[in-house]
Structures are given as C-alpha cells and as structure tokens.
Coordinates of C-alpha atoms in Angstrom, one line a residue:
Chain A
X1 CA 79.5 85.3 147.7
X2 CA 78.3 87.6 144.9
X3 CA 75.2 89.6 145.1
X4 CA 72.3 89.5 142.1
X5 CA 73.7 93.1 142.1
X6 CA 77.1 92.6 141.5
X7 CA 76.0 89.3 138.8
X8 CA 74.0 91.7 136.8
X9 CA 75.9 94.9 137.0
X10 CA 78.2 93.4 133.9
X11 CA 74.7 92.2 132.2
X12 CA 73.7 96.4 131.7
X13 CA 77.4 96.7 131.0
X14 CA 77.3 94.8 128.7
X15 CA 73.9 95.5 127.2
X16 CA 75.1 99.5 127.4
X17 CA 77.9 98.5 125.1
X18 CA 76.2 97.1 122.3
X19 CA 74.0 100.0 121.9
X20 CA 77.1 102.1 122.0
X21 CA 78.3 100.6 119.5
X22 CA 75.3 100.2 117.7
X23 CA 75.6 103.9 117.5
X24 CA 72.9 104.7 119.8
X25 CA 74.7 107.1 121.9
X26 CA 75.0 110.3 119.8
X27 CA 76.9 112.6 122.7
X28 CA 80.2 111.7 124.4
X29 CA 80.6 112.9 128.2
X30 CA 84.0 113.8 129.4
X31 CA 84.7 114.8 133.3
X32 CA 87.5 117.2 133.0
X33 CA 89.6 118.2 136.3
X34 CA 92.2 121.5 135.2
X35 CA 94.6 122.0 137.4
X36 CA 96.1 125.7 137.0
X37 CA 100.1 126.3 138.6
X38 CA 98.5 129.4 140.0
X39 CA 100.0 132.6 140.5
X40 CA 102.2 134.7 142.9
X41 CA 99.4 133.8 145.4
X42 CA 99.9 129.8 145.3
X43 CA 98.0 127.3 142.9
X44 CA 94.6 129.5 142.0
X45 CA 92.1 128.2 139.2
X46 CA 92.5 130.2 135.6
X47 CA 96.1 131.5 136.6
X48 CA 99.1 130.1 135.1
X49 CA 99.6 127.0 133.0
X50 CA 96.6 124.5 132.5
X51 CA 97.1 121.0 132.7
X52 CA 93.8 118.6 131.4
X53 CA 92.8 115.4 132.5
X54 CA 89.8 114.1 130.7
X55 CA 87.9 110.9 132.0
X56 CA 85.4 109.9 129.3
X57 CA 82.6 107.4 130.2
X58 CA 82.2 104.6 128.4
X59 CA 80.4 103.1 127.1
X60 CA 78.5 106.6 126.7
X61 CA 75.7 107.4 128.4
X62 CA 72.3 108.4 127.3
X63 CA 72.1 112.2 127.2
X64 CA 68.2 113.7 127.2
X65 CA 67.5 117.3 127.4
X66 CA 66.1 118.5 131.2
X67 CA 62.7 119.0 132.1
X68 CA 63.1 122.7 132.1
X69 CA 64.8 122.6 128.6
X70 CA 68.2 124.2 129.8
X71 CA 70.1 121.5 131.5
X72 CA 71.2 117.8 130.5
X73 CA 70.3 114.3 132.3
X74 CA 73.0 112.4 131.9
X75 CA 71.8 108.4 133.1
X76 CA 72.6 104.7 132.0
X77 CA 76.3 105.2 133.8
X78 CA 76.9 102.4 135.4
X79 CA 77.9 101.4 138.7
X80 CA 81.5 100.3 139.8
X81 CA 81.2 96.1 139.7
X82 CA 83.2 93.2 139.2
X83 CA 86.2 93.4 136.7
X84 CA 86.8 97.0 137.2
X85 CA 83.6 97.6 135.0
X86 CA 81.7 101.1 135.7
X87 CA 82.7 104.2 137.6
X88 CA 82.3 104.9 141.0
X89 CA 81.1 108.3 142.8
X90 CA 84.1 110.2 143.2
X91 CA 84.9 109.5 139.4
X92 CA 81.7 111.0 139.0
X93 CA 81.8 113.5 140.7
X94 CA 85.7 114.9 141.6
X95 CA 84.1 118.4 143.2
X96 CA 84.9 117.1 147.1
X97 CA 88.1 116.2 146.1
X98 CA 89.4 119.2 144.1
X99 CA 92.7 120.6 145.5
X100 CA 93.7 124.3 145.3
X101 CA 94.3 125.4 141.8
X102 CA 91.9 122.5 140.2
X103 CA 88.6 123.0 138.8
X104 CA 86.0 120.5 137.0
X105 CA 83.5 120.4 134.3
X106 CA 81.7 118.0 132.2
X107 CA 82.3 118.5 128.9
X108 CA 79.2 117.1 126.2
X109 CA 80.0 116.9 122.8
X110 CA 76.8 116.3 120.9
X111 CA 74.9 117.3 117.6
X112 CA 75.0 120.8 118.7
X113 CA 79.0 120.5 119.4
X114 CA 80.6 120.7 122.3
X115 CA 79.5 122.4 125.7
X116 CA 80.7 122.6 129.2
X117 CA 78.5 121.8 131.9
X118 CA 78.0 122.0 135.9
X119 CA 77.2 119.0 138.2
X120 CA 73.7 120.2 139.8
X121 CA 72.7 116.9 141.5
X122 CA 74.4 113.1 141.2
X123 CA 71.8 110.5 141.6
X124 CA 73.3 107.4 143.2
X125 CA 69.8 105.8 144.7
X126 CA 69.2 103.5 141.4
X127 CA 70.8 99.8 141.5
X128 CA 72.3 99.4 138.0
X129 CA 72.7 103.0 136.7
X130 CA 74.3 106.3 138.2
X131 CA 72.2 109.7 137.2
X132 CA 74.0 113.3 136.3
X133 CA 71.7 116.7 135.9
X134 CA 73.9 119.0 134.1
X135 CA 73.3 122.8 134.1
X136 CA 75.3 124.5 131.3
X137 CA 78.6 126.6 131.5
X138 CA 77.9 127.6 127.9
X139 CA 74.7 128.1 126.1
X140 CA 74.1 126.3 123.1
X141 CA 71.7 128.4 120.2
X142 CA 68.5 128.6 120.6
X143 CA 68.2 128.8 124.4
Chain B
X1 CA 62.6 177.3 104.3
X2 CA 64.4 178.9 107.3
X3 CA 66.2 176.1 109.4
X4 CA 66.8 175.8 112.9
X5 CA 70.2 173.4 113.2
X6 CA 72.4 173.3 116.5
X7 CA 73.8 170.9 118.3
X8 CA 72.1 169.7 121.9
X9 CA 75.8 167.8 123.4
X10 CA 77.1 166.1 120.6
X11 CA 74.1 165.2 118.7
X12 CA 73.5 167.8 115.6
X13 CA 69.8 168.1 115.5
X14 CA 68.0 167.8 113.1
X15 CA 69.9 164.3 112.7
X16 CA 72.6 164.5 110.1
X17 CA 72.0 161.8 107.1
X18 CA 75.0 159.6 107.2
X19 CA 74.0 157.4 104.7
X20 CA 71.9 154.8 103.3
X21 CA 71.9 151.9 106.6
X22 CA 73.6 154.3 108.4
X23 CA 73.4 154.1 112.6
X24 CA 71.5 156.2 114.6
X25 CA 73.8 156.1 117.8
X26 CA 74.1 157.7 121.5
X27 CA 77.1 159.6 120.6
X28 CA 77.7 160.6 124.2
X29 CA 77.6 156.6 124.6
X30 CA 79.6 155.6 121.7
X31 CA 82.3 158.5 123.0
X32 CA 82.5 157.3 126.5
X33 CA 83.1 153.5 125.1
X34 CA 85.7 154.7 123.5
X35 CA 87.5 156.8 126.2
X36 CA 86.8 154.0 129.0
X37 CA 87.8 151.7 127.1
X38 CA 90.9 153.2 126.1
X39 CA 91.6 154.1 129.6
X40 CA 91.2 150.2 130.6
X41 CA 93.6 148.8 128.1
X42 CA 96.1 151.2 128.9
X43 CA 96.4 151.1 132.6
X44 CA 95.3 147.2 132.6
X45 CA 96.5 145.7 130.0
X46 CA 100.3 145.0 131.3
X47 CA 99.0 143.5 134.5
X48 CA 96.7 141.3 132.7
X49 CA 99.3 140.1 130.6
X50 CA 101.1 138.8 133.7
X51 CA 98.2 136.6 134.9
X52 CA 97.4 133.6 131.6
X53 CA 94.6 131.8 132.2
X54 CA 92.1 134.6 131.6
X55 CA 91.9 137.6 128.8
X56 CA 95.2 139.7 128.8
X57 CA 93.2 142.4 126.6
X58 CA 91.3 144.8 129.5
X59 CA 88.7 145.8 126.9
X60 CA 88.9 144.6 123.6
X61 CA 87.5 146.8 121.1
X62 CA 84.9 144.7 119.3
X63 CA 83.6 144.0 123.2
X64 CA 82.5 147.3 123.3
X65 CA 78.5 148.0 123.2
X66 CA 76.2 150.9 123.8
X67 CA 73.3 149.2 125.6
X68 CA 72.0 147.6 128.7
X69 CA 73.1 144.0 129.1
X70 CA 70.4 143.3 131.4
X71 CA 69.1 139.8 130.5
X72 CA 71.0 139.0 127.9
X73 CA 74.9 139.7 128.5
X74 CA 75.5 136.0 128.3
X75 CA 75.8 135.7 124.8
X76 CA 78.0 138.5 124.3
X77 CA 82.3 138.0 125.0
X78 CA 84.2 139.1 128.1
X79 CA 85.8 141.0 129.1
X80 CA 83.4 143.7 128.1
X81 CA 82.3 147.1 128.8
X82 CA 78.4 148.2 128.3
X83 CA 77.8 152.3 128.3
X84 CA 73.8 153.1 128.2
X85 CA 71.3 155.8 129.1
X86 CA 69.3 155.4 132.0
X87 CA 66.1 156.4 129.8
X88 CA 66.1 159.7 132.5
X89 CA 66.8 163.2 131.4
X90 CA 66.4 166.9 132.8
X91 CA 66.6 170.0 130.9
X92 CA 68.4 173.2 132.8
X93 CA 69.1 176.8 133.3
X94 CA 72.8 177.3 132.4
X95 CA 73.3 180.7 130.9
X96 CA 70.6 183.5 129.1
X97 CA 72.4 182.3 126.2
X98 CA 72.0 178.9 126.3
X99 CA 70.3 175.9 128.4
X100 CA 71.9 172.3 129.2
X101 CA 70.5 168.9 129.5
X102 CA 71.6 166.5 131.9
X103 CA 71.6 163.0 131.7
X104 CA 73.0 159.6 133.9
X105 CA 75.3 157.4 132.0
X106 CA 75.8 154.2 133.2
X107 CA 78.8 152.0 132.0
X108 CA 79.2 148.2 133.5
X109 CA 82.6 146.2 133.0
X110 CA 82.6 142.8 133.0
X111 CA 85.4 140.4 132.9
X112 CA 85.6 136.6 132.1
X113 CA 84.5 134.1 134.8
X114 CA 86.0 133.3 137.0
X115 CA 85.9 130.0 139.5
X116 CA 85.1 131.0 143.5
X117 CA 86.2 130.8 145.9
X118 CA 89.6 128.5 144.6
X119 CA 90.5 131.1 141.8
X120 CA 89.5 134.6 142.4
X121 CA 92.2 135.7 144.5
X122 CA 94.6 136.3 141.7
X123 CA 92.2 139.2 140.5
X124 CA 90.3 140.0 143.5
X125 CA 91.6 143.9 143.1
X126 CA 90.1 144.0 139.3
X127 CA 87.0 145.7 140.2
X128 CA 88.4 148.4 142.6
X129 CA 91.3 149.1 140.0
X130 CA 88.4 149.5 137.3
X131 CA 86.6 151.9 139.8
X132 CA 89.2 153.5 140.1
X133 CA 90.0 154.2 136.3
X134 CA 87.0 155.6 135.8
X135 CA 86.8 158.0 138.9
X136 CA 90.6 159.4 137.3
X137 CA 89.4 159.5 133.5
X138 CA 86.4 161.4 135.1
X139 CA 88.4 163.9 136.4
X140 CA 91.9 164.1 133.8
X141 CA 88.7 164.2 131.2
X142 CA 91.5 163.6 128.5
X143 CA 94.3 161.4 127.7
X144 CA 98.0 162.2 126.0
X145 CA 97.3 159.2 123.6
X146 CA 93.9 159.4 123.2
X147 CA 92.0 161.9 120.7
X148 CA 88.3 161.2 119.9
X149 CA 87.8 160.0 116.0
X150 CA 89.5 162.3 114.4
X151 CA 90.8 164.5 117.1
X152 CA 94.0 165.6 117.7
X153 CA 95.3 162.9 120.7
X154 CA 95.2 164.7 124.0
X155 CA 91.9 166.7 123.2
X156 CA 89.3 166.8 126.2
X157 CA 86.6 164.6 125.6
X158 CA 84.4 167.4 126.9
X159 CA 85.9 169.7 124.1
X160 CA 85.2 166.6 121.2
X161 CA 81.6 166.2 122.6
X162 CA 80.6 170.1 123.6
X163 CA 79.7 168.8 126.8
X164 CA 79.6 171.4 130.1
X165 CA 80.3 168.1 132.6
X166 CA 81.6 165.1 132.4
X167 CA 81.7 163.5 136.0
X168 CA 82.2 160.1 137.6
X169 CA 79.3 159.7 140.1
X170 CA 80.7 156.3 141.6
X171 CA 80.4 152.6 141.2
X172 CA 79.3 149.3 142.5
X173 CA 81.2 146.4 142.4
X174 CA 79.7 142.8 141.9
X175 CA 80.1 139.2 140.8
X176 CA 78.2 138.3 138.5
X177 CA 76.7 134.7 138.5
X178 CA 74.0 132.6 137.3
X179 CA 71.2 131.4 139.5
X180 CA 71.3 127.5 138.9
X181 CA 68.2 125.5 138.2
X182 CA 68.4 123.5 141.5
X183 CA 68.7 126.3 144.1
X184 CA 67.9 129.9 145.2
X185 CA 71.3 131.3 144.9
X186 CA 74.6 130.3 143.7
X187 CA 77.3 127.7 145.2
X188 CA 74.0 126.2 146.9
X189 CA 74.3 122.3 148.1
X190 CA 73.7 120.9 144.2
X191 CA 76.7 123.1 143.7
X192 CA 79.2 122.6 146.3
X193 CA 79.7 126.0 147.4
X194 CA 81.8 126.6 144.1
X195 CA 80.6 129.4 142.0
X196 CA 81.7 130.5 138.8
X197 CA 80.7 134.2 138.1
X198 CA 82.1 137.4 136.3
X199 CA 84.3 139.9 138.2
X200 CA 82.2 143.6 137.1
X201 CA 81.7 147.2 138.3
X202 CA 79.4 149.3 137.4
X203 CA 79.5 153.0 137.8
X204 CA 77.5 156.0 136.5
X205 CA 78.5 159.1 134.8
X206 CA 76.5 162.8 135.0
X207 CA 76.9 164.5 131.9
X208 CA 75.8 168.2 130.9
X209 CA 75.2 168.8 127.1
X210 CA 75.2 172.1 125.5
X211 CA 71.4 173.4 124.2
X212 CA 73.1 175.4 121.6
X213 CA 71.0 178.4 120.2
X214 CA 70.0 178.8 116.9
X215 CA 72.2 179.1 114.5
X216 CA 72.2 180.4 110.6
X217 CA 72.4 177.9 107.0
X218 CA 73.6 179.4 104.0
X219 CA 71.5 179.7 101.9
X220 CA 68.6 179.0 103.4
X221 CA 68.6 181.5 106.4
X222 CA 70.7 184.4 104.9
X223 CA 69.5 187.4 103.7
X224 CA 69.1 187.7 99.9
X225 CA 68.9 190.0 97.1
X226 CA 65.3 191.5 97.5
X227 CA 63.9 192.7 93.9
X228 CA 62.1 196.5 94.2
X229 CA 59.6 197.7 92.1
X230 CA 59.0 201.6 91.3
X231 CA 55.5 202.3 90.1
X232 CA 53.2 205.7 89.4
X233 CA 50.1 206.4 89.3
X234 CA 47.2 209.3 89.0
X235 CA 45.2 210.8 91.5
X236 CA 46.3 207.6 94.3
X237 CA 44.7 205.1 91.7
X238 CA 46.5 202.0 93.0
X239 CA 44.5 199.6 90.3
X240 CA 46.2 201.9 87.7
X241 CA 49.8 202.3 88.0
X242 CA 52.6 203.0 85.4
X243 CA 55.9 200.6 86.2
X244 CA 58.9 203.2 86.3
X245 CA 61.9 200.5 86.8
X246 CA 63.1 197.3 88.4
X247 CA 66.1 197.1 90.5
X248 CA 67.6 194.7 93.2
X249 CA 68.1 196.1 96.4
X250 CA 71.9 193.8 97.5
X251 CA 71.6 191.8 100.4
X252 CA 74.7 192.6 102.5
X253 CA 77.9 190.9 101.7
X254 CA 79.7 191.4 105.2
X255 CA 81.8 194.0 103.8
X256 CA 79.5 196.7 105.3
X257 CA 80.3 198.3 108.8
X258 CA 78.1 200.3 111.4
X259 CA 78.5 203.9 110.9
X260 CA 79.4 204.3 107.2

C-alpha cells in the first residue's frame, strides 16, 4: 500500500513540469562528477585526462539568490517516487561517494551564464521537495 | 634654473615624463616581476607541461601584477605572481659619497586551485620548488637568457636597477582557500572535508637602492659665457662712469687643464 507521500510525489512532479515548460525555470542545474586518470602517483583530481559526466535535473529547479547575496538556493527538486520520477540523495549529492581521482560540482547556467558551484548544505527534511545551498566556485560580476 | 636630477635605485627623480597616460610604476617591482617570473617559467615550465589538468605556463606574462592581492586576488587568473612594497622604508649610511634606501619587497605566487585532499599530491612540491627559485635568483642575481628591457641578456639585475642588494629574505608557503558561508574554516561538515584552494608562497625580498648625488644638466647647470663690463670714472664717482668696452669672459670648454 502506497503512502499520500508516494500518491502525490508525481502530482509536484508533474505540476514542476508544466512550469518548466511554461518557461518558468530560467537556470538549468547540472551535477557534474570529473574523474581525472591521475598521474604517476595513481588517479589524482586535475591530473591527466578528464572524463565528464553531467546529471541535469529535470524538470529544473527554482534557483533564488541566498540570503547573504553570494550563494544559490537551489529547491523544488523532487524526491525519488513511483515510476522512477525524482532524484534521490546520493544523486544529489555524489561527495560520499567520490573515488580517488573524481571530483564534483554543480554547474548553473543562468542569465548571468554559467557558474560552478559547491554543495554547502542538502536539505532533505521537506516531504515533496529536496533543497541545495550552493556557494560559488566562480564569481559572477558584480559580487 | 639649476636642477638637482639623480637617480634614488632605479627611479630617476624628478620623475621622467613618459608621456601623455603614461604609468607611474615601482620599477624595482615591475623589475623583479619580470626576473621572477622569467626564473619560474624556465625552471617550471617543462614539469608543468607533464602534469594536464592544470596551467602548463609557471607564470604567464599578462598574470604578472605589481600590487597586493589582499582581498581581491579572486578575480584575477592563476597561476600568478604579485610583487609589492610593504609601504616601509629606511634611509642609510653607505658611503660619504652616497646614502642607500632600503626597502622589503614582497612577491606571492599563486597557482590554480587545486581540489584537497584527492588531488594535491601530484603538485604537492610546487611551493617548496618556487621557494626555492627565488632563494637561487636571489643569489645568481642574473640569468644567461635573461636581460632586463633592453639589456643585454645575462646582465645583473642589480646592474639594470643600480641597486647595492638584492637578497631573498625567505618564504612562507600556504594554501590558499576560501572561507565558506556555512562554517569557520574550510572542508568543514557543509563541505565534506574537501577543500579546494590555491597552492602559493610568498617570500620577501631586501633591496638597497643607490641615493645617487647630485649630478649636472646641460644647459641648465653648466657654467656659461659671463658678459664683463669695463667702466671709468672721476674722482671714485660711481653714479658717473664712462663705459670703456664689453667683452665675454668664455666659460670653460673642457679643453683647459690644471697648471697651464
């Protein structure tokens, strides 16, 4: 037996989507794991030969400037649920899982262009939609 | 009017006009860019090149800046090398000709990010090699292929910049990193205990420039032709005297010698 959870978690998924593609959702998010063939030393991250993988949510997220004016809030991702909609915490959020030679960032292409960004915190708490704080890599003009 | 130019180090005082929008630089900084920086590329360079993933250039040319990063390096490129005053001078005896002013350079290298602790070991030697660079450019003071601006390559730096000493003082190594918004230091629990900073040394240099004495302009400081006037008079009448002639006495021409 279902819960009310799992029934609704394709409703927001589904809601999510339609403002996607109402064109709500200027910025894309992309979780990018490199992994680097490393050196003499073994696999080591930025020696060698980069290979990308790129995970981009969808439908996007809503993307809002921090508090402090010099991170991101990244929210409306939704849960993992029924029919392989959503995303689960380790998609989110690779860091634990990183083997030697790989590294992650998020990458935010927005109005300003595109930036890399740092997980600060991962909010998982909320029933219907997962929560990323961002703290930039690279530092957009004018802050 | 009489002028007093001479040199103090490098700097010709008073400033020499280069031009409409011209720079008024360090030139013991802009020098020292320059020589470090040539000193990085060429013993760096063909190590870097055998590690992709980061810069293969040591010290490109247009990363090269004459002023504290403090605050601000963040917007600049890597890897890069700063050179600044410390804002601290002291003026010397030297010789009873002339006096020397010392001064603290301080020059900071700083290389792309890096990620720690999964990809620093590659590089982890970059900031002792740098140190050590400097500590040997310190004491060669010269290159064979390196000749400042227009300088014949292999000329002393001391020689280009009339300095009396040119020495490496020592360095501090360091990994520079950004404190994140959600903790006190970096790689704390928001983070993971993954860091990303930039791999930099930075070292100071004590340099002794020249006071040089005064020294002569032509024409303004030379000795002229002085115009003499031969008068008379009658009884010591000064108010009442007869002009005889006019002649110019020559001012000397270097051709005359003591004792003729």
């Amino acid at each position: 037996m279902t819960t009310l959870r799992e029934d609704l978690l394709p409703v927001f998924d589904d809601a999510r989507t339609l403002i996607d593609d109402l064109g709500l959702r200027t910025s894309s998010v992309t979780i990018r794991v490199v992994t680097w063939t490393g050196g003499a030393e073994g696999p080591e991250v930025r020696t060698g030969t980069p290979t990308v993988a790129d995970l981009v949510l969808s439908p996007r997220p809503r993307v809002r400037f921090a508090d402090s004016g010099t991170g991101l809030v990244v929210d409306k991702i939704t849960p993992t649920g029924p029919g392989g909609i959503g995303y689960t915490p380790a998609q989110l959020n690779p860091a634990p899982t990183l083997q030697p030679g790989q590294e992650v960032y998020y990458v935010v292409d927005g109005p300003e262009g595109e930036h890399w960004y740092a997980a600060a915190t991962i909010d998982y708490r909320r029933n219907f939609g997962y929560t990323l704080h961002l703290t930039g890599l690279t530092r957009p003009v004018p802050y | 009017m009489p002028l007093d130019a001479s040199p103090v180090g490098p700097l010709q005082i008073p400033v020499d006009g280069g031009g409409y929008l011209s720079t008024l630089g360090d030139p013991v900084a802009l020098a020292l860019l320059d020589y470090l920086g040539f000193w990085l590329k060429d013993s760096l360079d063909g190590q870097l090149s055998q590690l992709p993933g980061t810069s293969a250039d040591a010290c490109p040319a247009g990363n090269r800046y004459a002023f504290n990063p403090d605050t601000y390096f963040v917007r600049n490129t890597f890897p890069a090398l700063y050179v600044w005053w410390d804002g601290k001078s002291t003026r010397q005896y030297h010789t009873l000709l002339f006096e020397r002013r010392e001064r603290t350079m301080h020059a900071l290298y700083v290389y792309e990010e890096l990620v720690a602790p999964s990809g620093i070991r590659a590089r982890a030697g970059l900031p002792a090699a740098v140190d050590a660079i400097f500590a040997k450019a310190s004491e060669r003071g010269r290159h064979p292929g390196f000749g400042l601006g227009a300088a014949p390559p292999g000329t002393p730096l001391w020689q280009s910049l009339g300095l009396l000493k040119f020495d490496y003082d020592g360095g501090q190594a360091g990994f520079i990193a950004k404190i994140p918004n959600t903790s006190p230091v970096p790689g704390g629990p928001p983070e993971g205990s993954i860091v990303r900073g930039y791999p930099a040394l930075r070292g100071t240099f004590t340099v002794w420039e020249r006071i040089d004495p005064a020294t002569t302009q032509d024409p303004q400081d030379l000795a002229g032709d002085v115009l003499v006037n031969i008068a008379t008079n009658e009884s010591g009448d000064l108010d009442n005297s007869v002009d005889v002639m006019d002649r110019y006495a020559p001012a000397p021409d270097g051709s005359d010698a003591l004792g003729e």
